[in-house]
CSV table of C-alpha atoms in Angstrom, one decimal:
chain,number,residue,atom,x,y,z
A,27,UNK,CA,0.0,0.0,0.0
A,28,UNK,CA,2.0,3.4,-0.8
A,29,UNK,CA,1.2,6.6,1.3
A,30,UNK,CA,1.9,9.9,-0.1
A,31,UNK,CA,4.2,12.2,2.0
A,32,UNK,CA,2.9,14.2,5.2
A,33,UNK,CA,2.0,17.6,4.0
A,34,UNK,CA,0.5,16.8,0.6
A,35,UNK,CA,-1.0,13.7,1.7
A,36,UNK,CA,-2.9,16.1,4.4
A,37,UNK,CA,-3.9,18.7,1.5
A,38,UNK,CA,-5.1,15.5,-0.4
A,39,UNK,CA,-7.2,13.9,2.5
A,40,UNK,CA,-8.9,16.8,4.0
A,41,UNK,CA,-12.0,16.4,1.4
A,42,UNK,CA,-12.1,13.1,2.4
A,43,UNK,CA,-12.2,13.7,6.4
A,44,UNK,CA,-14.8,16.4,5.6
A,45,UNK,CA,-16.9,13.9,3.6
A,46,UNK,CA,-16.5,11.3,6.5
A,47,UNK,CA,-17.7,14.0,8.8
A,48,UNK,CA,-20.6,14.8,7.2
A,49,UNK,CA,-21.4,10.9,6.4
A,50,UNK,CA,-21.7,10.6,10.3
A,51,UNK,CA,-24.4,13.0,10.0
A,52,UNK,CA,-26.5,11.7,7.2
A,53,UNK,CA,-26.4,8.1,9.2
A,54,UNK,CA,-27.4,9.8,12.7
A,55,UNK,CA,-30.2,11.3,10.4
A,56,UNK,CA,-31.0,8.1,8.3
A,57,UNK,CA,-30.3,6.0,12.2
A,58,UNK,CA,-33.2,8.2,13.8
A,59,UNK,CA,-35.9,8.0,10.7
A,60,UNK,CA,-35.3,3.7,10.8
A,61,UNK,CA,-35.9,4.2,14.5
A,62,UNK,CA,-38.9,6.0,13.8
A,63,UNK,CA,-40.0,3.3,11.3
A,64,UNK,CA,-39.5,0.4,13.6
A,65,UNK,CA,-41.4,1.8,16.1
A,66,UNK,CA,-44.1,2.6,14.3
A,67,UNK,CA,-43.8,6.3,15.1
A,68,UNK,CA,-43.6,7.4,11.5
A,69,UNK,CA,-46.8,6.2,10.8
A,70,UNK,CA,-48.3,9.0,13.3
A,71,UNK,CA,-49.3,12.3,12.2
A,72,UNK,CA,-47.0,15.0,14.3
A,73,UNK,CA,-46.6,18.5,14.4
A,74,UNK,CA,-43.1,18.0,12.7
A,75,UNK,CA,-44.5,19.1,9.4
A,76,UNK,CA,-44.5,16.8,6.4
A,77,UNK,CA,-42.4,14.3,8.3
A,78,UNK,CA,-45.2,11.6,8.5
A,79,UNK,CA,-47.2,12.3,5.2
A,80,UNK,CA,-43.6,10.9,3.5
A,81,UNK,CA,-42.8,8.2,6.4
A,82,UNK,CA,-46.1,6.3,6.0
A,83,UNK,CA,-46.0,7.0,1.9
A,84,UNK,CA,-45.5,3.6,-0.1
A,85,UNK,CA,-42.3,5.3,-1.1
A,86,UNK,CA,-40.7,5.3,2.0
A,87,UNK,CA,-40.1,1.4,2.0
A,88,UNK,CA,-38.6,-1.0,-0.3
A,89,UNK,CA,-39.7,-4.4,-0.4
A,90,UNK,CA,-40.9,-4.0,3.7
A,91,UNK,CA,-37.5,-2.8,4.4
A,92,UNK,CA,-37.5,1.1,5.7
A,93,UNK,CA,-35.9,3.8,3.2
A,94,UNK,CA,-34.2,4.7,5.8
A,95,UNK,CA,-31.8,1.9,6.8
A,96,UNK,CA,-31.0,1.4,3.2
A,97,UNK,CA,-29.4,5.1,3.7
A,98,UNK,CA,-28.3,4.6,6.9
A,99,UNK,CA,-26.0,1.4,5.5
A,100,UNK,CA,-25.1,3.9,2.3
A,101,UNK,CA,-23.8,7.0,4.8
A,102,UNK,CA,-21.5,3.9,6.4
A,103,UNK,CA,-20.3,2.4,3.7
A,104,UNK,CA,-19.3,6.6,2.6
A,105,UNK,CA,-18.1,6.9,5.7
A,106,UNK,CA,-15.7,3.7,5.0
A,107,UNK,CA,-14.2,4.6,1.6
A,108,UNK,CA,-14.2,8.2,2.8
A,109,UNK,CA,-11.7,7.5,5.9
A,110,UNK,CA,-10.0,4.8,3.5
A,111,UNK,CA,-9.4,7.3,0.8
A,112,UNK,CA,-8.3,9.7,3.5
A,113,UNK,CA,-5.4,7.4,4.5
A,114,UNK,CA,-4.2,6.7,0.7
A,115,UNK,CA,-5.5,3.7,0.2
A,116,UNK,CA,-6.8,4.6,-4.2
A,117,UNK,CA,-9.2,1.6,-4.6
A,118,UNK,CA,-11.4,3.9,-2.1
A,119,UNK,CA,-11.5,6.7,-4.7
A,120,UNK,CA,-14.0,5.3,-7.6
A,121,UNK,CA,-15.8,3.2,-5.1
A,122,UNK,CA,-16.7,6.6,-3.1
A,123,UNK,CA,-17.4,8.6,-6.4
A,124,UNK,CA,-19.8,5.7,-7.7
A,125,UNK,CA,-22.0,5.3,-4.3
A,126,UNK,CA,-22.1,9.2,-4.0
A,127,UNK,CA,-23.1,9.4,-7.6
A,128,UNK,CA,-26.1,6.7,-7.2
A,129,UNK,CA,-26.9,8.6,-3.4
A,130,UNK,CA,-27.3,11.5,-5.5
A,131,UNK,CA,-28.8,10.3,-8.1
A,132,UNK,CA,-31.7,8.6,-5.7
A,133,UNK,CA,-32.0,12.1,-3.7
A,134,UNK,CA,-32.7,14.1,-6.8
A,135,UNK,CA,-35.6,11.1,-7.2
A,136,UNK,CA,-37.3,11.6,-3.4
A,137,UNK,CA,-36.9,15.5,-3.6
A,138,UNK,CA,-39.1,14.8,-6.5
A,139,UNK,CA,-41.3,12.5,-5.1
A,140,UNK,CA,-41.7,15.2,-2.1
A,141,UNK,CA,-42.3,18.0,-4.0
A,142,UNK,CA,-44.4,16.8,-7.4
A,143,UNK,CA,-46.1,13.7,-5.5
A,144,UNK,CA,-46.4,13.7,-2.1
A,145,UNK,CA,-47.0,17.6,-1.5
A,146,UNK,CA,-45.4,17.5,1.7
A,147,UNK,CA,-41.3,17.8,2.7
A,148,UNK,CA,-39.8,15.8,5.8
A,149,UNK,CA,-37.1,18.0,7.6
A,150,UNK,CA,-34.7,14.8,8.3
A,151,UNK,CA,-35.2,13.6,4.4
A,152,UNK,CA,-34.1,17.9,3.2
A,153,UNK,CA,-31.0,17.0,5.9
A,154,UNK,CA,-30.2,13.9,4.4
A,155,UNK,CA,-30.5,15.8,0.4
A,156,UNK,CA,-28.2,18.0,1.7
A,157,UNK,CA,-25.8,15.4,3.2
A,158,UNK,CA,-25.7,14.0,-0.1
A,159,UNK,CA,-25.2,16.6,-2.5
A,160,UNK,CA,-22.4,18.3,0.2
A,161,UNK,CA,-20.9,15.0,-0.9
A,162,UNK,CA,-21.4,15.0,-4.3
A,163,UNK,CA,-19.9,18.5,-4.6
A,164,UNK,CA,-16.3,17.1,-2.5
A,165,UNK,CA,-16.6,14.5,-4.3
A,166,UNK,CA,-16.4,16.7,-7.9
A,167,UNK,CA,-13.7,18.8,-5.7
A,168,UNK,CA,-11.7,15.6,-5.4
A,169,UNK,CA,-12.0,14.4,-9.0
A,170,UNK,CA,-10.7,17.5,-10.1
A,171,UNK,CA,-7.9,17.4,-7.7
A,172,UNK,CA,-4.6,15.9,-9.1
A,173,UNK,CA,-1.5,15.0,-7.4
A,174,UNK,CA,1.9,17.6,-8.7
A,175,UNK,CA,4.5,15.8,-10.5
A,176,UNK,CA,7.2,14.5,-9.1
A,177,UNK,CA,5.3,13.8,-5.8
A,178,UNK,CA,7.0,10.6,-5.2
A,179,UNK,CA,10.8,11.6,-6.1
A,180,UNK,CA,13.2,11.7,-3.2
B,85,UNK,CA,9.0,-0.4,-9.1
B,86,UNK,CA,5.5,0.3,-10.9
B,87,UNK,CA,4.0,3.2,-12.7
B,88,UNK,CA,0.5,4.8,-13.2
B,89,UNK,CA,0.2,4.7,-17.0
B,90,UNK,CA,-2.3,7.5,-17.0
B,91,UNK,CA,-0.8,9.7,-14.4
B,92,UNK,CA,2.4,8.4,-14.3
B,93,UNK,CA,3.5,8.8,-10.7
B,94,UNK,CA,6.1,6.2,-9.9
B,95,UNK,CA,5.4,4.1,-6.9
B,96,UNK,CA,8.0,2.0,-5.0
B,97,UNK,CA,6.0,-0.4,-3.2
B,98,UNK,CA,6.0,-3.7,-5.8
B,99,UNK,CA,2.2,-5.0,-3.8
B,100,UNK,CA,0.6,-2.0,-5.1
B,101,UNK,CA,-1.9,-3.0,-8.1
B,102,UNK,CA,-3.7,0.1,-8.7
B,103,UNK,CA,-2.9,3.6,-8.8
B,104,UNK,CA,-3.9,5.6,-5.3
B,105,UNK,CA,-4.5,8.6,-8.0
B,106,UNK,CA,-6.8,7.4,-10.3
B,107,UNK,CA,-7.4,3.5,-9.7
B,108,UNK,CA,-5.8,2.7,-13.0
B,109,UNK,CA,-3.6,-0.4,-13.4
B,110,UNK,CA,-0.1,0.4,-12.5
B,111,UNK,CA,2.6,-1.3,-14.6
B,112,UNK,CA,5.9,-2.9,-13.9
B,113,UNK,CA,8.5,0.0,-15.0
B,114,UNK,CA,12.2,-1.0,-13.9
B,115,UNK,CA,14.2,-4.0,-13.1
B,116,UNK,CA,14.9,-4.5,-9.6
B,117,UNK,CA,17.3,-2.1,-7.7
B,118,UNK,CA,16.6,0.7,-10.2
B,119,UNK,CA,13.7,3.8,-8.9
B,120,UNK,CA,12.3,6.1,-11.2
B,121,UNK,CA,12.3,9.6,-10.5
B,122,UNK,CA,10.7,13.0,-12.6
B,123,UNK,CA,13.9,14.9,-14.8
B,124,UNK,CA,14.2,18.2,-12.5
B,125,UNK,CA,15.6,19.6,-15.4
B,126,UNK,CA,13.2,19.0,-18.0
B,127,UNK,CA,9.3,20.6,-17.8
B,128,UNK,CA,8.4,16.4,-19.7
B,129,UNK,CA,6.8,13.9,-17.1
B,130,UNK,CA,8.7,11.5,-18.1
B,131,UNK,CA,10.3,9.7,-15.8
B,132,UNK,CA,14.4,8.6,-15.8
B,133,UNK,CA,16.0,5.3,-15.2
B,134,UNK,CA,18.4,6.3,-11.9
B,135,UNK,CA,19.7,2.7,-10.9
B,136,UNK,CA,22.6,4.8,-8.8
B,137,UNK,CA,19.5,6.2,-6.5
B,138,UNK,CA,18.3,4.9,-3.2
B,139,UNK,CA,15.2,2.8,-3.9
B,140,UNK,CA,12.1,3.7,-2.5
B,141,UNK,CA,11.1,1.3,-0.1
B,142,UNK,CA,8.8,0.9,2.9
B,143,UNK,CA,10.7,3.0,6.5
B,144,UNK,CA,12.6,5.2,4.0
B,145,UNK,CA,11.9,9.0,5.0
B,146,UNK,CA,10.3,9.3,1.4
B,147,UNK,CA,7.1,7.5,3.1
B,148,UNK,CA,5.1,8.1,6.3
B,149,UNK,CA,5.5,5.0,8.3
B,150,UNK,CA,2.5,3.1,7.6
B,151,UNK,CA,-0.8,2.5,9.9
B,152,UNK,CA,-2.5,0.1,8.0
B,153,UNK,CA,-5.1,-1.2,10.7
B,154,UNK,CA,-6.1,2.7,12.1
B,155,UNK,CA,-8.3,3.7,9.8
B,156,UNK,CA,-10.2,0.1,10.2
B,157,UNK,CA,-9.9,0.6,14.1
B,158,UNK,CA,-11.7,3.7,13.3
B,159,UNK,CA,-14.1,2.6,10.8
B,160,UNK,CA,-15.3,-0.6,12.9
B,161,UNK,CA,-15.5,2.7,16.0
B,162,UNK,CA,-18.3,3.8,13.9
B,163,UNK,CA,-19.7,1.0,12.9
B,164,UNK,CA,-20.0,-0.4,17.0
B,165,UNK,CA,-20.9,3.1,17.7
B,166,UNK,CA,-24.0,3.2,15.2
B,167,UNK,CA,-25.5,-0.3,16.3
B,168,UNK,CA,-25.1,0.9,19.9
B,169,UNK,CA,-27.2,3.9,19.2
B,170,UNK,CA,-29.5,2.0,17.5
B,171,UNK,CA,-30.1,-0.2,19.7
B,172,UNK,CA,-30.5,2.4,23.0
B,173,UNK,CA,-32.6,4.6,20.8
B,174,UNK,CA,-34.8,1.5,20.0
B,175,UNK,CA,-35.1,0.8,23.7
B,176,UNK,CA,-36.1,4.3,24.4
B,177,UNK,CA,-39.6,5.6,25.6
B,178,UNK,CA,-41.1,7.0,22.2
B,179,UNK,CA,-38.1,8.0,20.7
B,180,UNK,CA,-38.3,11.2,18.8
B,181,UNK,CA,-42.0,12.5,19.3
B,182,UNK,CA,-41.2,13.6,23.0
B,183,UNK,CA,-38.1,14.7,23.6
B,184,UNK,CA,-39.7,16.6,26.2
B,185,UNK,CA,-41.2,13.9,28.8
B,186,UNK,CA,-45.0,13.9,28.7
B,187,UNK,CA,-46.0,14.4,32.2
B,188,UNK,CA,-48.2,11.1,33.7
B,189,UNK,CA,-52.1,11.9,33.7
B,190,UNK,CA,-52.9,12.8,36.8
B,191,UNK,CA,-56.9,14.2,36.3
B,192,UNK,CA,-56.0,17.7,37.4
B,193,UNK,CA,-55.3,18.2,33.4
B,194,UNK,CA,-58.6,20.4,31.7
B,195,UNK,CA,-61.2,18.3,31.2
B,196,UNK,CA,-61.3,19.1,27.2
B,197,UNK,CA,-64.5,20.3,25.5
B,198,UNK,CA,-68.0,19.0,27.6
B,199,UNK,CA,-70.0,17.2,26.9
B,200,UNK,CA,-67.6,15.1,25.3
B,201,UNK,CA,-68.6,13.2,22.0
B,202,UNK,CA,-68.7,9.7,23.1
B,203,UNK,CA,-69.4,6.6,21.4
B,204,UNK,CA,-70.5,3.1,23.4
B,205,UNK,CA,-71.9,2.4,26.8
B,206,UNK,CA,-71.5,5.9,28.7
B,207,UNK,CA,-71.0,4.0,31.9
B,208,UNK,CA,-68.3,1.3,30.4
B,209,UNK,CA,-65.1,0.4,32.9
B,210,UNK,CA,-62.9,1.8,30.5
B,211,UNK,CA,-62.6,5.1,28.4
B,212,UNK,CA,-60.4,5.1,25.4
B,213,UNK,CA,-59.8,8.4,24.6
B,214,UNK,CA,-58.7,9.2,21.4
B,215,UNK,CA,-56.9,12.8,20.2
B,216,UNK,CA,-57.5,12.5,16.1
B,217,UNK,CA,-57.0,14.9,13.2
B,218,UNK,CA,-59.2,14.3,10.5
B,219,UNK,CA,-56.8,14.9,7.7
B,220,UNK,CA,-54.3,12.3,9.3
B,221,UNK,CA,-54.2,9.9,7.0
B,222,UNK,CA,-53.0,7.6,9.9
B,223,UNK,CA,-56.1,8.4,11.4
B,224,UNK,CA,-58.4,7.8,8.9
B,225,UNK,CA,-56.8,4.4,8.5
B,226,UNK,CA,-57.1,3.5,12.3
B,227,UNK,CA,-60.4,4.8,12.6
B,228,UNK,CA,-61.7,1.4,11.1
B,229,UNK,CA,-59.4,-0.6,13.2
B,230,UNK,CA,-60.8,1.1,16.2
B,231,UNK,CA,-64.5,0.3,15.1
B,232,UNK,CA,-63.5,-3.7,15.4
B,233,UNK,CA,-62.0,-2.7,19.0
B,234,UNK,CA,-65.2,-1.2,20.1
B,235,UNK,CA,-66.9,-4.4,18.8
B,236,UNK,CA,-64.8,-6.5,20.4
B,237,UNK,CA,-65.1,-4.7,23.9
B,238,UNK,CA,-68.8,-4.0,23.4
B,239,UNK,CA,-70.1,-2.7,26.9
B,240,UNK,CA,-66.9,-2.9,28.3
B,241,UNK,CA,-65.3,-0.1,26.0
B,242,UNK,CA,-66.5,3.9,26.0
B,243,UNK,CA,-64.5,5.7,23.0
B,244,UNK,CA,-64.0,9.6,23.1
B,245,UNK,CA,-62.8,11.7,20.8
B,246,UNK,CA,-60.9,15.1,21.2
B,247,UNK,CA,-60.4,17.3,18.6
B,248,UNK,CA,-56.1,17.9,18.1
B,249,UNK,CA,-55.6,19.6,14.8
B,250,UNK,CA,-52.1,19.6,13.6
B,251,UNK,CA,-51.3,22.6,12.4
B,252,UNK,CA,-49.4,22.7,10.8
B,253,UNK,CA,-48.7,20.5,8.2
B,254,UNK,CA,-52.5,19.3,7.9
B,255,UNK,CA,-53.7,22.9,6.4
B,256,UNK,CA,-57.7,21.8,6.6
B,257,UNK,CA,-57.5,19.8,9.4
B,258,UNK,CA,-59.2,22.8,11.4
B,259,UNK,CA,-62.0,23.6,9.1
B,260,UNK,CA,-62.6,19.9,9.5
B,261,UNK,CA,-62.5,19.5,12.9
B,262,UNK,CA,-64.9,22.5,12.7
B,263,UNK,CA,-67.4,21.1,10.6
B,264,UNK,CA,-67.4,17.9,12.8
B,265,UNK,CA,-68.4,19.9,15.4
B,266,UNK,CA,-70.7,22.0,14.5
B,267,UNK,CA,-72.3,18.8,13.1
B,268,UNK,CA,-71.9,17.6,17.2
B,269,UNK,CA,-74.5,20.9,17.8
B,270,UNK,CA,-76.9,19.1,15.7
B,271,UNK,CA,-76.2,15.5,17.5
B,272,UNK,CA,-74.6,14.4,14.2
B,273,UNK,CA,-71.0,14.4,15.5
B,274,UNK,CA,-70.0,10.7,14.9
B,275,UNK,CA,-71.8,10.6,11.3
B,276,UNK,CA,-69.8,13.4,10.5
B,277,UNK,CA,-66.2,11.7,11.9
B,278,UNK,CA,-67.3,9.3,10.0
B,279,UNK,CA,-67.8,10.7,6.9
B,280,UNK,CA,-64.7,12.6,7.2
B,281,UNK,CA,-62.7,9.9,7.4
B,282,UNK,CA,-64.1,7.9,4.8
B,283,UNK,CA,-63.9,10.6,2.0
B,284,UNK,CA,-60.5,11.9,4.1
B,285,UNK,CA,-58.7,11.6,0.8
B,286,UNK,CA,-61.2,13.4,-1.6
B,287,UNK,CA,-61.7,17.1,0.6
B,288,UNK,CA,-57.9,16.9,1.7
B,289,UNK,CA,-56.8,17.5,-1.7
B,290,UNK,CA,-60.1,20.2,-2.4
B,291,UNK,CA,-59.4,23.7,-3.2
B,292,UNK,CA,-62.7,24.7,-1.7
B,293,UNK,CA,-63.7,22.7,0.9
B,294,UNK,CA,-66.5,24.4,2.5
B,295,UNK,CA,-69.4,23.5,-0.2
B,296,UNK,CA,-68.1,19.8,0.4
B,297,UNK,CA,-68.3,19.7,3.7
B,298,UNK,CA,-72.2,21.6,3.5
B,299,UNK,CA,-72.6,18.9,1.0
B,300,UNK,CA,-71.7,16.3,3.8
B,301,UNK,CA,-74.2,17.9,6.4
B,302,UNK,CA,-76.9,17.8,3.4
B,303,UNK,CA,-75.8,13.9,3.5
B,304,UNK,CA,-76.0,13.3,7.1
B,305,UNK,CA,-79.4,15.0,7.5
B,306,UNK,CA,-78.0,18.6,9.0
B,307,UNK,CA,-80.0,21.9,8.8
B,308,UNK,CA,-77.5,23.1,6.2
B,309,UNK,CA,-78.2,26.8,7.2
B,310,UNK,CA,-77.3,26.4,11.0
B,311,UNK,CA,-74.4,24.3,10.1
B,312,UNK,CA,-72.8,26.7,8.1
B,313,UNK,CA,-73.5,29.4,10.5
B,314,UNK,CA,-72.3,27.0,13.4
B,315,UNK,CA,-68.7,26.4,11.5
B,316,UNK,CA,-67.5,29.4,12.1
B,317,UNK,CA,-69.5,30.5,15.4
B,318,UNK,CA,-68.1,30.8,19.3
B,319,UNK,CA,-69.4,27.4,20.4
B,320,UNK,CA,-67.1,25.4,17.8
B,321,UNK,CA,-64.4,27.6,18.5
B,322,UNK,CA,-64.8,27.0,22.1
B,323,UNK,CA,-64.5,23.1,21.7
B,324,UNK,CA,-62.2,22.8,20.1
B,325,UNK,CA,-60.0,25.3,22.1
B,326,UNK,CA,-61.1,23.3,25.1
B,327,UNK,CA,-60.1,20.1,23.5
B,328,UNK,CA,-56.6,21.8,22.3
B,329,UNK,CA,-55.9,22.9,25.9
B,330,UNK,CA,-56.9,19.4,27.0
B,331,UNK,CA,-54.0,18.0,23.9
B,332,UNK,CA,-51.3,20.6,25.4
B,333,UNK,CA,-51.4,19.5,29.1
B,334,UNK,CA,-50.8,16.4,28.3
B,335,UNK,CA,-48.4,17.2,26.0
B,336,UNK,CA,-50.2,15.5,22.8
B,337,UNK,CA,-48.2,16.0,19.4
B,338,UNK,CA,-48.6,13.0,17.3
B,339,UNK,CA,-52.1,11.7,16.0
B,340,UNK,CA,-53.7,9.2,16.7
B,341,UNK,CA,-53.0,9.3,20.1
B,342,UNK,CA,-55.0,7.2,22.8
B,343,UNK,CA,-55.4,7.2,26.4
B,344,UNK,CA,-56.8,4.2,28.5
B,345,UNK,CA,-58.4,5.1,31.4
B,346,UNK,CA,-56.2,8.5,31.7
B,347,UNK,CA,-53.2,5.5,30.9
B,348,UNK,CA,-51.0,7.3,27.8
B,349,UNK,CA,-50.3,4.1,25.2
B,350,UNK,CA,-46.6,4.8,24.5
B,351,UNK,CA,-43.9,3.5,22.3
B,352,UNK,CA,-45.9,1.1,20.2
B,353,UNK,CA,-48.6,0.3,22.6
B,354,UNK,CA,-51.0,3.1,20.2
B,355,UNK,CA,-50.9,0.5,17.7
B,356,UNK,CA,-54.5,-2.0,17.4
B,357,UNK,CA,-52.3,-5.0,19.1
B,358,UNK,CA,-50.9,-2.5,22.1
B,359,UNK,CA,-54.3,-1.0,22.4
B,360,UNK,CA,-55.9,-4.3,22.6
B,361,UNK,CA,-53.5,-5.2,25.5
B,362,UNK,CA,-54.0,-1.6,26.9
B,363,UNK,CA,-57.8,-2.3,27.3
B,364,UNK,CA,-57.8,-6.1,28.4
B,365,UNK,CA,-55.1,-4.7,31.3
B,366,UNK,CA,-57.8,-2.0,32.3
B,367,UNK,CA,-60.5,-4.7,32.3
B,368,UNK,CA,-58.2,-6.7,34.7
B,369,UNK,CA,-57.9,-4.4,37.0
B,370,UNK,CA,-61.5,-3.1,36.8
B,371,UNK,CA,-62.8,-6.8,38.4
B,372,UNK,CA,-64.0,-7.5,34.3
């Protein structure tokens, strides 16, 4: 496995440690919602505004299994290859672009489904669309990003 | 020695199969004993042959001395971390809904709107009393679960209903609860719950719901004129006011939400096989 050297390799990694970060936060968010599933408290109307019109819609499960922990097991596995990529190990790097591409991909399709279909918005879902297109964007940032030559010459 | 073929960094370490860079396939460059470095002199990338150089290998100051097993230390932190709060989250008193602990009904609470709209024997052993919204769609579902409970319980069961709005994001649920009530002035409260949840799906998505819900009345055998003059008058305001007051001492924000004999049903306990439970418990205890 080759590391790059100290103070590049930190220039390279910090969009990677803030795309960990903020992975942690879309699985709290996406942790709480399956919570709410299992218990049955998304199915109750609350004063949180929208939040239970899109829990309770047929959209918000797939095959019986909550929208929600299908996220919460994406934001880990982003929060894997983000930490991974952050320490230099390069199989990380397409692995994270390709998830966050298909996590953005599927956020662009529930804003939708909010907005055009089920008329209402859920706070913790606009979190989570935000987690994910904050991702998209370090992800771009990191695509772009390319080591100087020379890097590995003594 | 291998190198990236598409960015063409040089890499010392031989195990390496793909480049950190891009993920291309890296490609055997030099024999053994030889690195490769980039010309300082010349602007090409093109790396030279320098066999007379110290190789790049693993401890030489050229790399950071490896931690291959922290980032999976930390990644399995996270992962033990996120089951943990799972699982304390899904052991939890109603996580979520009431963050703020609802306080334990103690009857000094208002009483809520009187007479209350009660359905089933008025002197039953136990009250289920229900806070609803009529644009919930979850109460609108439960509604007909909660007609086989009363059949099951028969004398045993008394159902009331208080009026708890959510406002927002149900933006007619108040004009409905009005018109329920001013349907109760009449006596025709319960018709009117139920029509309103029955057709809960065609006047929630109305633009004008006020001739559908004189058009209910006309159905359910109101004087059309009083009703529309009651929808908006003191007495329905009152009600539901009383009933709201009622929702807010004991801290009610979720619909449906039921109480059994003053008992709150918590976590999942609101759901048809909790409330069952909830009402064979109060039975118990009542001697039934």
């Amino acid at each position: 496995m080759s590391f790059p050297s100290g103070e590049s390799q930190h220039k390279l990694a910090w969009p990677f440690l803030v795309a960990a970060l903020l992975s942690l936060i879309g699985l709290g968010d996406a942790i709480y919602l399956t919570v709410q599933d299992l218990t049955g408290q998304s199915l109750r109307c609350t004063i949180v505004s929208g939040c239970s019109e899109v829990l309770s819609s047929s959209y918000a499960h797939v095959w019986s299994v909550p929208l929600a922990s299908v996220g919460a097991v994406a934001y880990f596995v982003v929060f894997s290859l983000a930490i991974l990529a952050a320490f230099g190990y390069g199989f990380a790097r397409p692995l994270l672009a390709a998830l966050v591409a298909v996590m953005f991909l599927m956020t662009l399709w529930l804003l939708y489904l909010q907005a055009f279909v089920i008329h209402h918005f859920c706070q913790y879902c606009l979190l989570s669309a935000a987690v994910t297109v904050t991702l998209a964007i370090l992800v771009l940032i990191t695509s772009r990003k390319r080591r100087p030559p020379g890097f590995y010459a003594p | 020695m291998k190198r990236c073929p598409q960015c063409k960094h040089a890499y010392a370490d031989d195990s390496l199969r793909f480049c950190p860079e891009d993920g291309s396939k890296l490609v055997t460059e030099a024999a053994p004993g030889a690195t490769l470095r980039y010309s300082q002199e010349s602007p090409s990338l093109e790396p030279t042959i320098a066999s007379n150089m110290t190789p790049l290998t693993p401890g030489t100051s050229a790399q950071p001395k490896k931690k291959p097993y922290l980032p999976l230390m930390i990644i399995g932190a996270v992962l033990i971390a996120a089951l943990v709060v799972t699982w304390i989250l899904l052991r939890s008193p109603r996580p979520g809904t009431s963050a703020n602990t609802p306080p334990p009904s103690s009857g000094s609470e208002p009483t809520g709107a009187e007479p209350s709209h009660i359905r089933g024997n008025a002197n039953a052993p136990v009250t289920l009393e229900e806070f609803g919204d009529f644009q919930c769609p979850t109460c609108g579902v439960y509604y007909l679960e909660l007609k086989k409970i009363e059949n099951e319980f028969g004398d045993n069961l008394r159902v009331v209903f208080r009026e708890r709005p959510l406002i927002p994001p149900h933006e007619h649920a108040l004009l409905a609860a009005q018109a329920a009530e001013a349907a109760g002035l009449q006596g025709r409260f319960w018709e009117m719950h139920d029509k309103l949840y029955d057709d809960q799906k065609a006047w929630s998505e109305a633009k004008d719901l006020v001739p559908v819900f004189v058009d209910y009345a006309k159905q359910i055998g109101l004087d059309t004129d009083r009703f529309m003059k009651d929808l908006n008058g003191e007495a329905v305001a009152a009600r539901i006011f009383q009933d709201g007051k009622r929702a807010h001492a004991l801290n009610v924000n979720a619909t449906p939400t039921f109480f059994v004999n003053g008992k709150e049903a918590k976590d999942d306990q609101w759901k048809p096989a909790g409330l069952r439970e909830m009402i064979k418990q109060a039975l118990r205890e009542a001697g039934k």
